[in-house]
Each structure stands twice: as C-alpha cells, then as structure tokens.
Short mmCIF file of C-alpha atoms in Angstrom, two decimals:
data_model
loop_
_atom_site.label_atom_id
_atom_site.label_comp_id
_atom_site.label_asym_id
_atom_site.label_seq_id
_atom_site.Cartn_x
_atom_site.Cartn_y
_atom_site.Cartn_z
CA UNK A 1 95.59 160.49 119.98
CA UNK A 2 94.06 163.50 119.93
CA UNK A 3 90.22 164.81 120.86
CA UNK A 4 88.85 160.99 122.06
CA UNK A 5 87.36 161.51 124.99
CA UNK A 6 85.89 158.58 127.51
CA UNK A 7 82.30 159.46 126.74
CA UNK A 8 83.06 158.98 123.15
CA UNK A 9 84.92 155.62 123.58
CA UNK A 10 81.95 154.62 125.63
CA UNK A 11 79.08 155.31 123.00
CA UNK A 12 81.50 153.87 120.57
CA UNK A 13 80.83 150.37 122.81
CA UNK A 14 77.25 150.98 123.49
CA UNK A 15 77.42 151.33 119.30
CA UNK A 16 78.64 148.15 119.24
CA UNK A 17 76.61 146.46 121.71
CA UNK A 18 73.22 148.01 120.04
CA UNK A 19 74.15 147.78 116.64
CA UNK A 20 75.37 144.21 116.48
CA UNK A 21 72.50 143.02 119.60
CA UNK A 22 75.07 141.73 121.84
CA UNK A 23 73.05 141.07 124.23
CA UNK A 24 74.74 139.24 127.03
CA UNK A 25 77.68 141.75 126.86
CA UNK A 26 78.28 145.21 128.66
CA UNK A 27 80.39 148.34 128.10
CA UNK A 28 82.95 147.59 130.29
CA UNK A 29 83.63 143.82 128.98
CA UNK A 30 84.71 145.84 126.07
CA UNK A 31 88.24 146.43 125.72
CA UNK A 32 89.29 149.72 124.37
CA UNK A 33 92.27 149.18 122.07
CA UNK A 34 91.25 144.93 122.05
CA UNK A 35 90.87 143.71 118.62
CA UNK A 36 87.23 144.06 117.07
CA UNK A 37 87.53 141.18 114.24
CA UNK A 38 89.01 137.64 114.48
CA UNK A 39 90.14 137.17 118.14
CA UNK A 40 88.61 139.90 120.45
CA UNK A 41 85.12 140.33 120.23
CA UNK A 42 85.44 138.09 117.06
CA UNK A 43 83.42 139.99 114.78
CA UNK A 44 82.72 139.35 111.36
CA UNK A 45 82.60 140.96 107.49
CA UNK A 46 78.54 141.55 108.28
CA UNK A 47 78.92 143.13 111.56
CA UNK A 48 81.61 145.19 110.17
CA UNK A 49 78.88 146.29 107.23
CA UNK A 50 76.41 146.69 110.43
CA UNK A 51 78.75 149.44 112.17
CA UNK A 52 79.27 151.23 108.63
CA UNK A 53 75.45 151.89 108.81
CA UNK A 54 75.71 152.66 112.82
CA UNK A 55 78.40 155.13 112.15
CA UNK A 56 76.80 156.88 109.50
CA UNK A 57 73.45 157.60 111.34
CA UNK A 58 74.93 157.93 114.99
CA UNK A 59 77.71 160.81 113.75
CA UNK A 60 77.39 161.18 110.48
CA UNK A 61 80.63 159.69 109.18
CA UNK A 62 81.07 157.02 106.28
CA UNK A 63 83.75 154.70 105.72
CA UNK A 64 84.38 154.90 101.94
CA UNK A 65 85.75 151.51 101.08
CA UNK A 66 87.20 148.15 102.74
CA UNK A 67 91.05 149.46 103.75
CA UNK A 68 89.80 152.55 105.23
CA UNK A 69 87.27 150.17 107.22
CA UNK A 70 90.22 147.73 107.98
CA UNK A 71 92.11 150.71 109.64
CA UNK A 72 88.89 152.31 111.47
CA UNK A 73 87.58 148.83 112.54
CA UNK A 74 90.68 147.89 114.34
CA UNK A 75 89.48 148.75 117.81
CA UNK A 76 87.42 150.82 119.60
CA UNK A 77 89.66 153.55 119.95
CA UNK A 78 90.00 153.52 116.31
CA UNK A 79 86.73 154.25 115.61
CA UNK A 80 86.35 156.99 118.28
CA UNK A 81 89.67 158.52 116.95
CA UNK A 82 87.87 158.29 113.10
CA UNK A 83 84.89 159.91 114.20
CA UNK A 84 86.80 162.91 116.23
CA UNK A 85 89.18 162.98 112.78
CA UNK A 86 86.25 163.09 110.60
CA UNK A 87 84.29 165.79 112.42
CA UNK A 88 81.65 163.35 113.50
CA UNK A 89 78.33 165.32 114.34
CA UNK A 90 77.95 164.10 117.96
CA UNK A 91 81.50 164.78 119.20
CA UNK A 92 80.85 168.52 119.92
CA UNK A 93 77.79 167.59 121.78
CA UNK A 94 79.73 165.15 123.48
CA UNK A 95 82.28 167.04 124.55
CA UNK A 96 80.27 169.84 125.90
CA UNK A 97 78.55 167.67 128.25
CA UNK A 98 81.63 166.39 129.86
CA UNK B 1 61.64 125.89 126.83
CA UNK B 2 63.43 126.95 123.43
CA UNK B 3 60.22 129.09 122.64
CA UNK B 4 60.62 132.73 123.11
CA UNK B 5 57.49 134.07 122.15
CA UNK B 6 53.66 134.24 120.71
CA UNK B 7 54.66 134.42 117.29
CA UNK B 8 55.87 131.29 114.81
CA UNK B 9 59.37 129.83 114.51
CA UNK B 10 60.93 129.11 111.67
CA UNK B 11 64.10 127.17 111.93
CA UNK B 12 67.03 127.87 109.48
CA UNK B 13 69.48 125.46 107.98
CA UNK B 14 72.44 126.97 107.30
CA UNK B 15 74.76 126.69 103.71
CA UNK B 16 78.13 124.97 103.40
CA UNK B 17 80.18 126.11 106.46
CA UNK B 18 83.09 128.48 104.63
CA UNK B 19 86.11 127.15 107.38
CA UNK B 20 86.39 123.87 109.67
CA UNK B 21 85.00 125.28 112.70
CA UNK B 22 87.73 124.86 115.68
CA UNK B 23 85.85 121.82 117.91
CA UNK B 24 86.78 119.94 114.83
CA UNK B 25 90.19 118.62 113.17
CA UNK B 26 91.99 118.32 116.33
CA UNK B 27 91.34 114.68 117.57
CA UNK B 28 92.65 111.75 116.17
CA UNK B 29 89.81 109.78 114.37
CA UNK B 30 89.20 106.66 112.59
CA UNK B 31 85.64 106.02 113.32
CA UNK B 32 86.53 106.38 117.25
CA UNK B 33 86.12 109.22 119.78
CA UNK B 34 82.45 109.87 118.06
CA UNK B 35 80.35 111.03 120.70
CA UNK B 36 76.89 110.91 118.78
CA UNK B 37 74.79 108.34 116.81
CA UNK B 38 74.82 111.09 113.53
CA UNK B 39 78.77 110.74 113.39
CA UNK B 40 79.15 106.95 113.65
CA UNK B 41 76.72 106.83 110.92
CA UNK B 42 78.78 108.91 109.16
CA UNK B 43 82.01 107.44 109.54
CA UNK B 44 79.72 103.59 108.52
CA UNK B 45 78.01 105.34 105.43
CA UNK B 46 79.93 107.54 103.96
CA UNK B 47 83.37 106.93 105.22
CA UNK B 48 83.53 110.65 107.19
CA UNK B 49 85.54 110.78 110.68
CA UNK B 50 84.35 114.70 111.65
CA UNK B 51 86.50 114.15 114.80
CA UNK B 52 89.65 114.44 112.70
CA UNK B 53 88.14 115.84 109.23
CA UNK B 54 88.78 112.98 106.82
CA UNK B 55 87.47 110.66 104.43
CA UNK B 56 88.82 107.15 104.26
CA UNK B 57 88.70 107.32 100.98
CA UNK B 58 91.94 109.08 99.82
CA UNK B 59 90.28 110.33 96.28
CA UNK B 60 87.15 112.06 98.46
CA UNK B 61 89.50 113.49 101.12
CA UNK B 62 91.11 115.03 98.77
CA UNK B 63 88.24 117.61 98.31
CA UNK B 64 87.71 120.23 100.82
CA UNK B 65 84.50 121.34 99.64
CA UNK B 66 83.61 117.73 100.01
CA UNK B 67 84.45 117.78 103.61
CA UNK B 68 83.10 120.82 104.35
CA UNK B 69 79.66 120.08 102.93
CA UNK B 70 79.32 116.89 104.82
CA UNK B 71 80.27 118.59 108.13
CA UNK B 72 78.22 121.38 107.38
CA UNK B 73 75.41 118.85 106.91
CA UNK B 74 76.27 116.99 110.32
CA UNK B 75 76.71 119.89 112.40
CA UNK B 76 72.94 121.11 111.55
CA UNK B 77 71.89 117.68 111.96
CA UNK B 78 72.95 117.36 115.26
CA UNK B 79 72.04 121.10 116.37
CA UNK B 80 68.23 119.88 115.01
CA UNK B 81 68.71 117.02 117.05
CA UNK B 82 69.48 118.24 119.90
CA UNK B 83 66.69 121.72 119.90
CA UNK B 84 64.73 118.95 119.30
CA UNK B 85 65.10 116.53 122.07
CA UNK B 86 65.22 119.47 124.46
CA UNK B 87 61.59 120.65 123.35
CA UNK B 88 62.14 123.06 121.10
CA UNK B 89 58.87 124.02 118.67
CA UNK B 90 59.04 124.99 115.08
CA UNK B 91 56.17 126.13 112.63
CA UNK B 92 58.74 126.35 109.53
CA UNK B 93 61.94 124.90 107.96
CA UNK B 94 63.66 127.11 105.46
CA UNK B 95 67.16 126.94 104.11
CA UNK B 96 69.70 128.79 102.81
CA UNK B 97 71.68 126.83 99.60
CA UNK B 98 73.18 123.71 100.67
CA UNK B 99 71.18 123.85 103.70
CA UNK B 100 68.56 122.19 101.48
CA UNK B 101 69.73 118.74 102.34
CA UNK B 102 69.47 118.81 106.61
CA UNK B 103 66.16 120.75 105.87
CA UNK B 104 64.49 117.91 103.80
CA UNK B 105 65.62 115.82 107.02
CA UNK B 106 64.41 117.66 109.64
CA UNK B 107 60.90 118.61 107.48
CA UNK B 108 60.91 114.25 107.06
CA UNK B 109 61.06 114.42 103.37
CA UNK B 110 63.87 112.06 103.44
CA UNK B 111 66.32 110.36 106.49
CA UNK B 112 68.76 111.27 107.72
CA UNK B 113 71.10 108.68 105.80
CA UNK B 114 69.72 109.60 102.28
CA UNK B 115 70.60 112.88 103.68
CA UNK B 116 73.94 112.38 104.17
CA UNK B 117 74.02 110.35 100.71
CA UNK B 118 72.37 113.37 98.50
CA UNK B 119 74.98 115.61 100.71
CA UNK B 120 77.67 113.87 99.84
CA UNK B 121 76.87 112.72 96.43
CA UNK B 122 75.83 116.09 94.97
CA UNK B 123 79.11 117.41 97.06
CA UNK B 124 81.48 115.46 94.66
CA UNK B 125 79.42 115.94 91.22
CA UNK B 126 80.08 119.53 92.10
CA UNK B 127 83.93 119.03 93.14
CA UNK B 128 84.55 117.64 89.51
CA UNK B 129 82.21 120.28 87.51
CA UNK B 130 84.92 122.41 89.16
CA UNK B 131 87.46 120.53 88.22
CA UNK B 132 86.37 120.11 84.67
CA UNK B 133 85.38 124.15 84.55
CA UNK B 134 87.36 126.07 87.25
CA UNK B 135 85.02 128.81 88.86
CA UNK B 136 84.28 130.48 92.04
CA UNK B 137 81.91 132.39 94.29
CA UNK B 138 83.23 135.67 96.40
CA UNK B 139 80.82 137.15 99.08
CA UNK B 140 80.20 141.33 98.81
CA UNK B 141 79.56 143.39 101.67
CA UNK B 142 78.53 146.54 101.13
CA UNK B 143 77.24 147.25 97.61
CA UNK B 144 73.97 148.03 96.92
CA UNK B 145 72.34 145.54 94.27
CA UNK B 146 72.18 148.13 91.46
CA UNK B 147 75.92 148.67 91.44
CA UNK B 148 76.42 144.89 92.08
CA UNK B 149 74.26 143.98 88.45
CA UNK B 150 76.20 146.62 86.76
CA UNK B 151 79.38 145.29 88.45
CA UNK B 152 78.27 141.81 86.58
CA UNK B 153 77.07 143.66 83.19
CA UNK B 154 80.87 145.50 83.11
CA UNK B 155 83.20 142.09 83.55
CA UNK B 156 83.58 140.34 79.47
CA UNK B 157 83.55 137.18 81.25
CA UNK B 158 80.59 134.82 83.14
CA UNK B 159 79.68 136.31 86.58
CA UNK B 160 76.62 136.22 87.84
CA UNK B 161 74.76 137.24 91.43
CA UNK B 162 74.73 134.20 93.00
CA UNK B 163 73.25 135.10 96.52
CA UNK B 164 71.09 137.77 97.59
CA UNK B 165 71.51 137.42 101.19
CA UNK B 166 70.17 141.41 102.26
CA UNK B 167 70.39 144.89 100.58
CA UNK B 168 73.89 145.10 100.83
CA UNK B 169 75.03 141.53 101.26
CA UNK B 170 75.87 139.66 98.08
CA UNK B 171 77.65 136.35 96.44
CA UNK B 172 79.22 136.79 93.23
CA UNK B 173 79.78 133.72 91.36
CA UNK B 174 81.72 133.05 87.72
CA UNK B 175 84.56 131.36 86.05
CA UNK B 176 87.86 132.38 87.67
CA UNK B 177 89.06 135.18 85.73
CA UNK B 178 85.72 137.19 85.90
CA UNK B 179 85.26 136.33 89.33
CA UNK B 180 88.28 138.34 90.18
CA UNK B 181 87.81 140.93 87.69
CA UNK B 182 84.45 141.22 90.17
CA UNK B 183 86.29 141.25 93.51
CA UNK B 184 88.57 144.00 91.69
CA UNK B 185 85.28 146.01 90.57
CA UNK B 186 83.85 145.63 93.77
CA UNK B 187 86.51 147.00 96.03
CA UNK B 188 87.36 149.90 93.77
CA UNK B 189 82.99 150.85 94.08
CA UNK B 190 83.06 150.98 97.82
CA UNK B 191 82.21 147.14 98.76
CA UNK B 192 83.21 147.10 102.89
CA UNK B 193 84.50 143.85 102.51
CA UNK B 194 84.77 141.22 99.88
CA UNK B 195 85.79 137.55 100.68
CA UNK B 196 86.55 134.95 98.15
CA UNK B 197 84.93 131.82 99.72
CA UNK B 198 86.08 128.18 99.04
CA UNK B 199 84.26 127.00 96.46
CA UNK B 200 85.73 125.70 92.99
CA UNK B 201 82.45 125.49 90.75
CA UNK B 202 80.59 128.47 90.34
CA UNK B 203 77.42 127.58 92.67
CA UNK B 204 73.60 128.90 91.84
CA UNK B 205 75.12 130.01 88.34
CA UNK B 206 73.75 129.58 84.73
CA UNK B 207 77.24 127.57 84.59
CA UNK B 208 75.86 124.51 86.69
CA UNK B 209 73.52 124.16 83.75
CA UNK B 210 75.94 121.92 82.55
CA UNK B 211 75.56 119.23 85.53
CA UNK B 212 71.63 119.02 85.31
CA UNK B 213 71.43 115.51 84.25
CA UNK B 214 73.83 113.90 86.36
CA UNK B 215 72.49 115.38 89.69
CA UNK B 216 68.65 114.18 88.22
CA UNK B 217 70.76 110.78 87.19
CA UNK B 218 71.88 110.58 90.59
CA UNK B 219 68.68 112.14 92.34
CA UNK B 220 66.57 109.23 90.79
CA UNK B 221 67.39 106.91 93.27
CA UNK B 222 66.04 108.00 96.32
CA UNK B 223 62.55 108.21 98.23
CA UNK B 224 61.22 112.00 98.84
CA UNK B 225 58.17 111.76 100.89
CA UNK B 226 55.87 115.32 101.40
CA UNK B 227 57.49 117.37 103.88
CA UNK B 228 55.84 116.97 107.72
CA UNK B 229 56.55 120.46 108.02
CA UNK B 230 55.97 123.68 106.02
CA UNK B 231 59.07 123.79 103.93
CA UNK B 232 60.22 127.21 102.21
CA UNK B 233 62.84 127.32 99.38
CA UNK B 234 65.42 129.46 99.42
CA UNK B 235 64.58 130.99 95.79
CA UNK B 236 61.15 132.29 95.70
CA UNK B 237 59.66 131.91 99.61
CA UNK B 238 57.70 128.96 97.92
CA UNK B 239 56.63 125.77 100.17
CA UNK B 240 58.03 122.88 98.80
CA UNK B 241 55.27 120.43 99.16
CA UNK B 242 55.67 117.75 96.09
CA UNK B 243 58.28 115.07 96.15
CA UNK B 244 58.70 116.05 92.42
CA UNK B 245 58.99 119.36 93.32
CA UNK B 246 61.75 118.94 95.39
CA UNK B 247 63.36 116.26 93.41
CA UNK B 248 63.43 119.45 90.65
CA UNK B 249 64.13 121.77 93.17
CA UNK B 250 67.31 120.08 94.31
CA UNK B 251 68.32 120.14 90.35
CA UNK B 252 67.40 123.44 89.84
CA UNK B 253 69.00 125.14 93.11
CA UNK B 254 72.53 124.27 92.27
CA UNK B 255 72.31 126.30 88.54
CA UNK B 256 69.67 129.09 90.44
CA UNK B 257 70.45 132.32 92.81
CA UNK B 258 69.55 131.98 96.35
CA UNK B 259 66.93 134.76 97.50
CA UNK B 260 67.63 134.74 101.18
CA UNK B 261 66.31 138.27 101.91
CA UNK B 262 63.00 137.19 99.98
CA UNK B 263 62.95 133.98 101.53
CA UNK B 264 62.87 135.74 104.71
CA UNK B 265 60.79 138.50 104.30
CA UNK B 266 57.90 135.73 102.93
CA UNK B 267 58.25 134.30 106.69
CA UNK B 268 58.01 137.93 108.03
CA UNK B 269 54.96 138.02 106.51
CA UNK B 270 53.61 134.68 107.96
CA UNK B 271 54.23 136.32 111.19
CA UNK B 272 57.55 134.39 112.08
CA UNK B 273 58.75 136.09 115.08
CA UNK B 274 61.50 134.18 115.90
CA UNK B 275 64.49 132.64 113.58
CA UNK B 276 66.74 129.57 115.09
CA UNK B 277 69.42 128.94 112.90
CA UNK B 278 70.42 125.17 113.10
CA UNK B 279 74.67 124.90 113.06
CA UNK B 280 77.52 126.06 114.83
CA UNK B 281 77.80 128.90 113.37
CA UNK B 282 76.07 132.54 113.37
CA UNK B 283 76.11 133.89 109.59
CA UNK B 284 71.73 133.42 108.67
CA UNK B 285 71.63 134.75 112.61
CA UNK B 286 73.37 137.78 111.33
CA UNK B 287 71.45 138.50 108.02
CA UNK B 288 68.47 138.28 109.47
CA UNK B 289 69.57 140.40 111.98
CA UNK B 290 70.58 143.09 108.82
CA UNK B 291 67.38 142.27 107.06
CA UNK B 292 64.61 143.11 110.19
CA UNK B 293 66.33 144.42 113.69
CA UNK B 294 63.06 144.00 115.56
CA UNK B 295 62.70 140.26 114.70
CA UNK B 296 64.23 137.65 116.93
CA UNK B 297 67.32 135.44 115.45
CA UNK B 298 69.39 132.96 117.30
CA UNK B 299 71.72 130.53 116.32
CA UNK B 300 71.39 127.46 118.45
CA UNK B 301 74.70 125.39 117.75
CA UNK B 302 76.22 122.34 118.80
CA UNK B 303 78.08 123.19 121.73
CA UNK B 304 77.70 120.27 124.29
CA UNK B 305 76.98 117.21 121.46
CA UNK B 306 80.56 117.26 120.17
#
C-alpha cells in the first residue's frame, strides 16, 4: 500500500455516499477494507456504473472494463489505492493539504 | 405522510424480481404462516405459498420464472397496499415490463385476482415459448447505446435491445447462442458489468412475435375497465387510457423494447418530483437515480407486511 493517505480514503467514502445518495449513512459507518458489493454496503452492478462516472469526474481516472472494476471496486481502499496508482488528479492536491 | 414534496408522484411498479429476495423461501408453507389477505389469495387462486416459494402444482413449480413473476407481482401488491393504507398520494402509475400487471391493479383497470391470473397465466405461456425456442436476456452496464446497436448489428444470430433502462444501462435479449456472443462483445467493448438474468424466452424481442395469439387467446377473457389513475406505458411515455388499448398493449409489450429512460423523462416533464417504487427491491430507485440526480426516488418495500 503505497501513497493512500486518510484524506483520500475519506473522499473516497464521501464519493460513495454522494454519488450513490446514501443518505442515512456517514463516513465513518464506512468500513475501509469492508466489502463494497454483495455483503458490506451491498452495492449493486448500477451503483458500480455510478462510481465509474464519480471517479472519472472527481480524479480523472477511468476503469476500462468489468475485471479491472471487479479488482478496484473491492473496497474502499481499493479504490483510493487505484486512484493514487493511476495518478488521479486530486491526489497531489490532497496530499499537500495534509 | 408518504408525501415529500409540492411536486407530483408517480409510483413505479417494478419488473420480474431477478433472485428470491431473502424474507422469502425460508418458512415452511402450505397455505399457512401467510400473514396478509394478498398471499392467502394466492395460495386459494393460483396455488402459490410465497412463504416457502412453491406451487402446488408440481408441473408450475417447476418453473422459476413462473415463481418469480408471481412473487414479483405479490410483493408490489402488497408494498401498494400498504403506501396506501398509510396515506400515501400518487398522481401517476407507470411500470417497468412485467410491472404492467400490479400497475393495471393499483390504476383499477382490473383486481387484484385477474391480476394475479394475467400474472400467472402470461408467466407460463412465456415459460413454454422458452421451452419450445430457448433464448435469453443479459443486462449491460456501461455501454453507451451506439456501441450497444452495433454490438447487436455484429452477432449473425437474433439479438436485439430489449431494455433501455438509462444511457448506459441496457438489456440484451436473443436466442442463446447470440445472446452470449453479446455478453462476449460487450465485455471485450468496455461494458462495467454484464449479468445474464433468469429468463428462458427472449422477453420484449421480435422473437415473442411468435406467442401473439395465444396471450390475445388468453387475454380475451378478462374485464379491463379505464384506468382510475393516469397510467404511463413503459414503451412510449403514452397513458394507457382504453381497455382495448391495454388489452393490445399487454400483447404487444411482451414482443416490444421497454423505454424506461423515456418513460421517465415523459414524467419529468409532467413535473413528477418524486418516484416511489412499489417492491422490495431498489433497481427503478436506482435508474432513476442514474437518469436525473436532482429528482427524488424511493423504493418503499414490504418490510413489516411479510
């Protein structure tokens, strides 16, 4: 694990929470390395296609086709780690804040 | 107070559920343990026990389609029921596919028994068109609709968009072997996900042609009244207002694609400000959701009726 930082993993969840209009959940009922789909936050093939879109205009990164999304979308920490990987456009910001 | 704002509601009845949802299957059954009026009808009139999933009859409980489309039907019966008898308010009943049949119900167009007859009736004409002709219907996630027609131009074989649920959210449906030549297409062009989903006849395709007269045949026999409330169609956003007209429509659907995103974006434009999804599950919540963020969708479920 290399580059994730905290702030990361938590716009990763507020993301999630915006993106998909979970309303009656907050950042910290969010597990970091819980699973995303199925059990977990029990997310589904069209939230999945929601985040896609999310990811794209929040840091610029695009997940090409279904196994790379399997992979990315296994937890929170997977997607923060895919962003970092992929030289996602808010991560330098990010980290210069901290 | 189910209302949640100034604007109109539309209430949304869902398609055939794609799994047994997990309240369900776990009891023992036999026409006991049925804690509302809509199941014990069920269990008298069609010979259903949802408690434990099965049709007396062994020959219909063979078919899980079968079962799956009664539930479905029960399960937004009930929700209605119960937003219903808690206050809720509606301007609009729409539908997405098999929804059709709790729809005409809740919009008074027929009862709730003929409901459950058409349901299950049409349900088994459409078991043994897929046993006669094999097909199947796969949802795409993630293709845009140009690559998704040339995706269907590209296979030798039938397959045809079946769904057009949002801008990136499709249902492919064909006979088997070009149905997974278009699973195969799709995942190699990008789609996010693609999910083969249970069906055995190849649903809102030029291939249901075949089944037109029997489901009119069968379609004869029951009373349609006008619709109390203003019913839109999940093909062209168009009220359904003429028992003809829906005795055609309900003929037509099964061989026609389902326009959900148009559907929806008609009731956008009758100011609809708030969706309520009848059933326990969340999938119409979530493409409306895709199709207009600002707009509110719920899904309002069975939770304390079963």
């Amino acid at each position: 694990m290399t580059g994730v930082t905290e702030g990361l993993i938590a716009d990763v969840k507020k993301l999630i929470i915006e993106r998909l209009k979970l309303e009656e959940i907050a950042v910290e009922d969010i597990g970091t390395d819980a699973p995303l789909f199925g059990e977990g936050l029990g997310l589904d093939s069209i939230d999945a296609l929601e985040l896609v879109i999310g990811l794209e205009k929040e840091y610029g990164v695009s997940i090409p086709d279904a196994e790379v999304g399997k992979k990315v979308f296994q937890s929170v920490r997977a997607i923060a780690q895919y962003i970092v990987d992929n030289h996602g456009r808010e991560v330098a910001a990010a980290d210069g804040a901290s | 107070m189910v209302r949640h704002n100034a604007g109109k509601v539309t209430l949304c009845f869902p398609g055939q559920l794609s799994r047994v949802p997990d309240e369900i299957g776990t009891r023992s059954g036999g026409g006991y343990n049925l804690p509302h009026p809509f199941l014990e009808k069920a269990w008298e009139k069609a010979g259903f026990d949802l408690s434990s999933f099965f049709f007396q009859r062994e020959e219909e409980d063979r078919y899980l389609n079968l079962k799956l489309q009664v539930t479905s039907y029960l399960l937004s019966m009930i929700a209605f029921d119960r937003y219903r008898r808690k206050g809720g308010k509606w301007d609009f009943i729409t539908e997405h596919s098999m929804g059709i049949y709790a729809a005409l119900v809740a919009a008074e167009a027929v009862t709730f028994e003929d409901g459950l007859k058409i349901a299950k009736g049409i349900g088994l004409i459409l078991e043994q068109a897929g046993e006669k002709r094999p097909g199947g219907m796969a949802a795409v996630i993630g293709l845009e609709a140009e690559e998704i027609k040339r995706i269907c131009a590209e296979v030798p074989g039938a397959l045809y968009v079946a769904n057009v649920n949002g801008s990136r959210h499709f249902v492919l449906s064909g006979d088997v072997a070009s149905l997974e030549r278009g699973i195969e297409l799709s995942l190699q062009r990008g789609a996010i996900s693609v999910n083969r989903l249970t069906f055995t006849a190849p649903l809102h395709s030029p291939l249901l042609e075949s089944i037109t007269e029997d489901v009119r045949e069968f379609m004869a026999g029951f009373d349609i009244q006008p619709p109390q409330t203003r019913l839109v169609g999940h093909w062209s956003g168009k009220y359904l207002i003429d028992p003809d007209e829906i005795r055609d429509f309900l003929v037509e659907e099964l061989h026609r694609p389902v326009d959900w995103e148009g559907c929806v974006q008609h009731l956008l434009s009758q100011d609809v400000t708030c969706f309520v999804e009848m059933g326990p599950d969340n999938a119409l919540t979530k493409l409306i959701r895709w199709i207009d963020r600002d707009v509110k969708a719920l899904s309002y479920g069975v939770q304390d009726a079963l």
